[in-house]
Amino acid sequence: MDREKFFPRRLPAIGTLADEVSQEPPGSIAVRAAEGGFVVQPRKYTLLFGRDPDEVHVAVGTDDTRVSRKHGTLTCDGTNWWLRNAGVLPIELPDGEMLLGDKDPGDNDHMRLMKPGYTPLIISSSRRRSHLVEVLIVASGTTSGGHYTIVETMPPQDIYELSPVDRLMLTALAQRYLRHEPYPQPVTYQQVADDLYHVDGKTRTDSAVEQRVSAIRKKLGIAGTSRDEVGEPIGTMLNHNLIRELLRTTTLMPQDLRLLDGA
């Protein structure tokens, strides 16, 4: 199939993505949200999605000021497509992983390779509202305007208040998530104590860290962070649920890692 005769084009808000790309060459990508979408063939290209329809290819959450004007990018290196979160709110992937906001476009550690096939992406702006961005990449062998006023992106409504000490402690606890490590888990309480010692020179026992984190969970009252809710065996589930909620609400963000360097 001659790829040169295919051009990027817009998609209507209705219909199925499979039908829209049935004649496109392998590696083509179709992206759509509630107000429409866009198709691009495999080539060096960056497709943008976000709140401002005048600045992106795919508009999502145009009436929700907690969605960033340019919230995410899908960049093709000529063959593969890579997802990056350029906004504030996390982008949730189907496996439950949350791709956090990344203000450094040159940091490849914060990009995710998109696999062929269908992938739904979720941007949740509150506990009651979320936005779907559908992505379909054609696998090899498959045949499958109004005017908007530009306003600043608002922070999520449900950011939790943390004291400086609690923020530092939770950043240490959640550092694997904030570094976008695959399949992250909370670090041990002893690791938290060691990391904090290098920051402020104060000696803490792992039991003291555990008690403080437990007090934070109780104070915030986040669902899934009490023993009665989770049941046995608990393992790291309470802290895992705590961290995911803090990431979802952008209470913790990757830039908080600077605290572990004493910044």
mmCIF file of C-alpha atoms in Angstrom:
data_model
loop_
_atom_site.group_PDB
_atom_site.id
_atom_site.type_symbol
_atom_site.label_atom_id
_atom_site.label_comp_id
_atom_site.label_asym_id
_atom_site.label_seq_id
_atom_site.Cartn_x
_atom_site.Cartn_y
_atom_site.Cartn_z
ATOM 1 C CA MET A 1 0.000 0.000 0.000
ATOM 2 C CA ASP A 2 1.350 3.431 -0.989
ATOM 3 C CA ARG A 3 1.550 5.469 2.217
ATOM 4 C CA GLU A 4 2.112 8.714 0.360
ATOM 5 C CA LYS A 5 -1.537 8.955 -0.694
ATOM 6 C CA PHE A 6 -2.724 8.973 2.919
ATOM 7 C CA PHE A 7 -2.895 12.230 4.812
ATOM 8 C CA PRO A 8 -3.740 13.237 8.406
ATOM 9 C CA ARG A 9 -7.445 13.997 8.672
ATOM 10 C CA ARG A 10 -10.121 14.801 11.203
ATOM 11 C CA LEU A 11 -12.684 12.321 12.482
ATOM 12 C CA PRO A 12 -16.328 12.876 13.382
ATOM 13 C CA ALA A 13 -17.471 12.422 16.952
ATOM 14 C CA ILE A 14 -19.587 9.386 16.070
ATOM 15 C CA GLY A 15 -18.773 6.009 14.552
ATOM 16 C CA THR A 16 -16.213 3.335 15.362
ATOM 17 C CA LEU A 17 -12.479 3.827 15.170
ATOM 18 C CA ALA A 18 -12.017 0.453 13.469
ATOM 19 C CA ASP A 19 -14.185 1.589 10.552
ATOM 20 C CA GLU A 20 -12.342 4.892 10.297
ATOM 21 C CA VAL A 21 -8.912 3.270 9.903
ATOM 22 C CA SER A 22 -9.879 0.167 7.946
ATOM 23 C CA GLN A 23 -8.086 1.454 4.839
ATOM 24 C CA GLU A 24 -5.124 3.055 6.608
ATOM 25 C CA PRO A 25 -1.619 1.498 6.481
ATOM 26 C CA PRO A 26 -0.233 -0.392 9.512
ATOM 27 C CA GLY A 27 1.099 1.918 12.183
ATOM 28 C CA SER A 28 -1.593 4.547 11.590
ATOM 29 C CA ILE A 29 -3.174 6.021 14.693
ATOM 30 C CA ALA A 30 -6.730 7.191 15.320
ATOM 31 C CA VAL A 31 -7.456 9.286 18.404
ATOM 32 C CA ARG A 32 -10.902 10.469 19.405
ATOM 33 C CA ALA A 33 -12.664 12.156 22.330
ATOM 34 C CA ALA A 34 -16.272 13.273 22.765
ATOM 35 C CA GLU A 35 -16.039 16.130 20.237
ATOM 36 C CA GLY A 36 -14.184 14.364 17.433
ATOM 37 C CA GLY A 37 -10.818 12.950 16.553
ATOM 38 C CA PHE A 38 -7.853 12.736 14.219
ATOM 39 C CA VAL A 39 -6.080 10.108 12.108
ATOM 40 C CA VAL A 40 -2.368 10.156 11.304
ATOM 41 C CA GLN A 41 -0.335 7.655 9.293
ATOM 42 C CA PRO A 42 3.084 6.401 10.544
ATOM 43 C CA ARG A 43 5.495 9.297 10.032
ATOM 44 C CA LYS A 44 7.425 11.698 12.224
ATOM 45 C CA TYR A 45 4.526 13.544 13.766
ATOM 46 C CA THR A 46 3.235 14.811 17.111
ATOM 47 C CA LEU A 47 -0.497 14.663 17.730
ATOM 48 C CA LEU A 48 -1.798 16.790 20.614
ATOM 49 C CA PHE A 49 -4.927 16.404 22.725
ATOM 50 C CA GLY A 50 -6.288 18.714 25.391
ATOM 51 C CA ARG A 51 -8.877 21.301 26.374
ATOM 52 C CA ASP A 52 -8.119 24.080 23.859
ATOM 53 C CA PRO A 53 -9.481 23.126 20.401
ATOM 54 C CA ASP A 54 -7.413 25.874 18.785
ATOM 55 C CA GLU A 55 -4.114 24.381 19.989
ATOM 56 C CA VAL A 56 -4.654 20.611 19.693
ATOM 57 C CA HIS A 57 -5.694 18.025 17.135
ATOM 58 C CA VAL A 58 -8.170 16.290 19.473
ATOM 59 C CA ALA A 59 -10.201 18.407 21.894
ATOM 60 C CA VAL A 60 -11.089 16.781 25.216
ATOM 61 C CA GLY A 61 -12.893 18.331 28.169
ATOM 62 C CA THR A 62 -13.345 21.706 26.494
ATOM 63 C CA ASP A 63 -15.677 22.850 29.288
ATOM 64 C CA ASP A 64 -13.555 21.432 32.104
ATOM 65 C CA THR A 65 -10.840 23.861 33.188
ATOM 66 C CA ARG A 66 -9.068 21.155 35.180
ATOM 67 C CA VAL A 67 -8.025 19.526 31.925
ATOM 68 C CA SER A 68 -4.894 21.239 30.572
ATOM 69 C CA ARG A 69 -5.044 23.136 27.298
ATOM 70 C CA LYS A 70 -2.380 20.792 25.903
ATOM 71 C CA HIS A 71 -2.824 17.747 28.093
ATOM 72 C CA GLY A 72 -1.049 15.005 26.197
ATOM 73 C CA THR A 73 0.952 14.164 23.098
ATOM 74 C CA LEU A 74 1.251 11.099 20.905
ATOM 75 C CA THR A 75 4.533 11.267 19.020
ATOM 76 C CA CYS A 76 5.608 8.976 16.187
ATOM 77 C CA ASP A 77 9.311 8.355 15.537
ATOM 78 C CA GLY A 78 8.468 7.107 12.076
ATOM 79 C CA THR A 79 7.293 3.687 13.218
ATOM 80 C CA ASN A 80 6.181 3.639 16.866
ATOM 81 C CA TRP A 81 3.848 5.951 18.778
ATOM 82 C CA TRP A 82 4.780 7.280 22.234
ATOM 83 C CA LEU A 83 2.426 8.802 24.810
ATOM 84 C CA ARG A 84 3.474 11.674 27.073
ATOM 85 C CA ASN A 85 1.456 13.573 29.663
ATOM 86 C CA ALA A 86 2.099 17.280 29.106
ATOM 87 C CA GLY A 87 -0.666 18.393 31.471
ATOM 88 C CA VAL A 88 -1.330 18.521 35.186
ATOM 89 C CA LEU A 89 -3.802 15.706 35.849
ATOM 90 C CA PRO A 90 -2.590 12.104 35.455
ATOM 91 C CA ILE A 91 -3.586 10.010 32.442
ATOM 92 C CA GLU A 92 -4.811 6.590 33.530
ATOM 93 C CA LEU A 93 -3.930 3.594 31.361
ATOM 94 C CA PRO A 94 -5.986 0.381 31.109
ATOM 95 C CA ASP A 95 -3.692 -1.585 33.449
ATOM 96 C CA GLY A 96 -4.259 0.964 36.208
ATOM 97 C CA GLU A 97 -0.925 2.725 35.703
ATOM 98 C CA MET A 98 -1.097 6.503 35.887
ATOM 99 C CA LEU A 99 1.132 8.504 33.574
ATOM 100 C CA LEU A 100 1.928 11.638 35.523
ATOM 101 C CA GLY A 101 2.362 15.149 34.198
ATOM 102 C CA ASP A 102 5.770 15.917 32.722
ATOM 103 C CA LYS A 103 6.881 19.476 32.013
ATOM 104 C CA ASP A 104 10.137 18.384 30.347
ATOM 105 C CA PRO A 105 9.409 17.326 26.733
ATOM 106 C CA GLY A 106 12.933 15.954 26.384
ATOM 107 C CA ASP A 107 12.597 13.468 29.247
ATOM 108 C CA ASN A 108 11.990 10.130 27.539
ATOM 109 C CA ASP A 109 11.623 8.326 30.882
ATOM 110 C CA HIS A 110 8.125 9.805 31.140
ATOM 111 C CA MET A 111 6.956 8.463 27.772
ATOM 112 C CA ARG A 112 5.042 5.233 27.206
ATOM 113 C CA LEU A 113 5.219 3.127 24.067
ATOM 114 C CA MET A 114 1.729 2.550 22.678
ATOM 115 C CA LYS A 115 0.972 -0.961 21.511
ATOM 116 C CA PRO A 116 -1.044 -1.770 18.374
ATOM 117 C CA GLY A 117 -4.766 -2.146 18.971
ATOM 118 C CA TYR A 118 -7.285 -0.240 21.062
ATOM 119 C CA THR A 119 -6.280 1.683 24.196
ATOM 120 C CA PRO A 120 -8.669 3.828 26.256
ATOM 121 C CA LEU A 121 -7.069 6.701 28.185
ATOM 122 C CA ILE A 122 -8.857 8.332 31.119
ATOM 123 C CA ILE A 123 -8.385 11.857 32.492
ATOM 124 C CA SER A 124 -10.250 12.243 35.792
ATOM 125 C CA SER A 125 -10.772 15.832 36.894
ATOM 126 C CA SER A 126 -12.675 14.955 40.064
ATOM 127 C CA ARG A 127 -14.169 11.947 41.797
ATOM 128 C CA ARG A 128 -17.325 12.359 39.710
ATOM 129 C CA ARG A 129 -16.052 13.442 36.331
ATOM 130 C CA SER A 130 -13.668 11.854 33.844
ATOM 131 C CA HIS A 131 -12.866 12.182 30.146
ATOM 132 C CA LEU A 132 -12.208 9.360 27.699
ATOM 133 C CA VAL A 133 -9.593 9.572 24.955
ATOM 134 C CA GLU A 134 -9.763 6.570 22.610
ATOM 135 C CA VAL A 135 -6.619 5.475 20.794
ATOM 136 C CA LEU A 136 -6.438 2.850 18.049
ATOM 137 C CA ILE A 137 -3.196 1.907 16.306
ATOM 138 C CA VAL A 138 -3.484 -0.224 13.181
ATOM 139 C CA ALA A 139 -1.569 -3.459 13.635
ATOM 140 C CA SER A 140 0.388 -5.044 10.816
ATOM 141 C CA GLY A 141 -1.897 -7.192 8.692
ATOM 142 C CA THR A 142 -5.178 -5.694 10.018
ATOM 143 C CA THR A 143 -7.756 -3.993 7.820
ATOM 144 C CA SER A 144 -9.430 -3.075 10.340
ATOM 145 C CA GLY A 145 -15.538 24.965 15.749
ATOM 146 C CA GLY A 146 -16.713 27.108 17.943
ATOM 147 C CA HIS A 147 -14.704 29.851 19.675
ATOM 148 C CA TYR A 148 -13.437 29.149 23.171
ATOM 149 C CA THR A 149 -11.972 31.635 25.583
ATOM 150 C CA ILE A 150 -8.489 30.608 26.756
ATOM 151 C CA VAL A 151 -8.331 30.510 30.553
ATOM 152 C CA GLU A 152 -5.747 29.137 32.903
ATOM 153 C CA THR A 153 -5.983 25.462 33.839
ATOM 154 C CA MET A 154 -7.525 25.094 37.288
ATOM 155 C CA PRO A 155 -6.111 22.631 39.812
ATOM 156 C CA PRO A 156 -8.226 19.628 40.820
ATOM 157 C CA GLN A 157 -10.894 20.392 43.398
ATOM 158 C CA ASP A 158 -9.898 17.627 45.761
ATOM 159 C CA ILE A 159 -6.184 18.270 46.404
ATOM 160 C CA TYR A 160 -5.337 17.181 49.941
ATOM 161 C CA GLU A 161 -3.562 19.533 52.304
ATOM 162 C CA LEU A 162 -0.236 18.205 53.601
ATOM 163 C CA SER A 163 2.195 19.704 56.061
ATOM 164 C CA PRO A 164 5.778 20.105 54.769
ATOM 165 C CA VAL A 165 6.924 17.180 56.931
ATOM 166 C CA ASP A 166 4.099 14.931 55.745
ATOM 167 C CA ARG A 167 4.737 15.883 52.103
ATOM 168 C CA LEU A 168 8.404 14.975 52.475
ATOM 169 C CA MET A 169 7.551 11.646 54.097
ATOM 170 C CA LEU A 170 4.922 10.734 51.510
ATOM 171 C CA THR A 171 7.234 11.736 48.666
ATOM 172 C CA ALA A 172 9.824 9.297 49.997
ATOM 173 C CA LEU A 173 7.147 6.614 50.352
ATOM 174 C CA ALA A 174 5.847 7.203 46.799
ATOM 175 C CA GLN A 175 9.170 7.809 45.048
ATOM 176 C CA ARG A 176 8.904 4.752 42.779
ATOM 177 C CA TYR A 177 5.546 6.004 41.476
ATOM 178 C CA LEU A 178 6.859 9.540 41.011
ATOM 179 C CA ARG A 179 9.816 8.190 39.016
ATOM 180 C CA HIS A 180 7.444 6.294 36.725
ATOM 181 C CA GLU A 181 8.987 2.940 37.555
ATOM 182 C CA PRO A 182 7.103 -0.043 36.063
ATOM 183 C CA TYR A 183 4.728 -1.780 38.514
ATOM 184 C CA PRO A 184 5.656 0.522 41.414
ATOM 185 C CA GLN A 185 5.142 -0.310 45.069
ATOM 186 C CA PRO A 186 5.630 1.840 48.179
ATOM 187 C CA VAL A 187 9.176 1.689 49.543
ATOM 188 C CA THR A 188 9.742 0.225 53.002
ATOM 189 C CA TYR A 189 9.369 2.351 56.108
ATOM 190 C CA GLN A 190 13.062 1.807 56.786
ATOM 191 C CA GLN A 191 13.891 3.198 53.343
ATOM 192 C CA VAL A 192 11.738 6.243 54.101
ATOM 193 C CA ALA A 193 13.574 6.755 57.399
ATOM 194 C CA ASP A 194 16.961 6.469 55.670
ATOM 195 C CA ASP A 195 16.010 8.891 52.908
ATOM 196 C CA LEU A 196 14.676 11.465 55.348
ATOM 197 C CA TYR A 197 17.843 11.218 57.416
ATOM 198 C CA HIS A 198 19.863 12.237 54.362
ATOM 199 C CA VAL A 199 17.562 15.243 53.909
ATOM 200 C CA ASP A 200 17.258 16.679 57.416
ATOM 201 C CA GLY A 201 19.728 14.668 59.510
ATOM 202 C CA LYS A 202 17.001 13.487 61.901
ATOM 203 C CA THR A 203 17.046 9.852 63.009
ATOM 204 C CA ARG A 204 13.730 8.026 62.689
ATOM 205 C CA THR A 205 12.854 4.392 63.278
ATOM 206 C CA ASP A 206 10.802 2.445 60.777
ATOM 207 C CA SER A 207 8.049 2.087 63.412
ATOM 208 C CA ALA A 208 7.936 5.874 63.861
ATOM 209 C CA VAL A 209 7.519 6.312 60.098
ATOM 210 C CA GLU A 210 4.807 3.644 60.046
ATOM 211 C CA GLN A 211 2.887 5.399 62.822
ATOM 212 C CA ARG A 212 3.109 8.759 61.058
ATOM 213 C CA VAL A 213 1.945 7.344 57.722
ATOM 214 C CA SER A 214 -0.901 5.542 59.484
ATOM 215 C CA ALA A 215 -1.926 8.826 61.096
ATOM 216 C CA ILE A 216 -1.888 10.544 57.697
ATOM 217 C CA ARG A 217 -4.103 7.843 56.178
ATOM 218 C CA LYS A 218 -6.570 8.213 59.049
ATOM 219 C CA LYS A 219 -6.560 12.007 58.822
ATOM 220 C CA LEU A 220 -7.177 12.124 55.062
ATOM 221 C CA GLY A 221 -9.876 9.446 55.177
ATOM 222 C CA ILE A 222 -9.224 8.179 51.658
ATOM 223 C CA ALA A 223 -11.247 5.149 50.567
ATOM 224 C CA GLY A 224 -9.299 1.892 50.608
ATOM 225 C CA THR A 225 -6.727 3.043 53.171
ATOM 226 C CA SER A 226 -8.106 1.397 56.325
ATOM 227 C CA ARG A 227 -7.679 -2.192 57.466
ATOM 228 C CA ASP A 228 -11.430 -2.709 57.783
ATOM 229 C CA GLU A 229 -11.908 -1.860 54.099
ATOM 230 C CA VAL A 230 -9.089 -3.925 52.645
ATOM 231 C CA GLY A 231 -8.975 -6.977 54.879
ATOM 232 C CA GLU A 232 -6.177 -9.521 55.196
ATOM 233 C CA PRO A 233 -3.591 -9.970 53.834
ATOM 234 C CA ILE A 234 -2.932 -6.244 53.688
ATOM 235 C CA GLY A 235 0.697 -6.049 52.603
ATOM 236 C CA THR A 236 1.334 -2.654 51.010
ATOM 237 C CA MET A 237 -2.236 -2.186 49.759
ATOM 238 C CA LEU A 238 -3.145 0.594 52.207
ATOM 239 C CA ASN A 239 -0.179 2.716 51.175
ATOM 240 C CA HIS A 240 -0.644 1.797 47.516
ATOM 241 C CA ASN A 241 -4.221 3.097 47.593
ATOM 242 C CA LEU A 242 -3.103 6.187 49.484
ATOM 243 C CA ILE A 243 -0.412 6.992 46.920
ATOM 244 C CA ARG A 244 -2.669 6.427 43.915
ATOM 245 C CA GLU A 245 -5.223 8.881 45.297
ATOM 246 C CA LEU A 246 -2.534 11.476 46.033
ATOM 247 C CA LEU A 247 -1.252 11.090 42.459
ATOM 248 C CA ARG A 248 -4.735 11.179 40.942
ATOM 249 C CA THR A 249 -5.506 14.472 42.656
ATOM 250 C CA THR A 250 -2.007 15.875 41.898
ATOM 251 C CA THR A 251 -1.447 16.290 45.640
ATOM 252 C CA LEU A 252 1.912 14.635 44.928
ATOM 253 C CA MET A 253 3.719 15.333 41.665
ATOM 254 C CA PRO A 254 7.095 14.327 40.183
ATOM 255 C CA GLN A 255 8.625 17.689 41.044
ATOM 256 C CA ASP A 256 8.178 16.807 44.735
ATOM 257 C CA LEU A 257 11.139 14.453 44.280
ATOM 258 C CA ARG A 258 13.317 17.537 44.617
ATOM 259 C CA LEU A 259 12.486 17.464 48.333
ATOM 260 C CA LEU A 260 14.553 14.288 48.676
ATOM 261 C CA ASP A 261 17.542 16.249 47.417
ATOM 262 C CA GLY A 262 16.961 18.896 50.062
ATOM 263 C CA ALA A 263 15.510 21.407 47.578
#
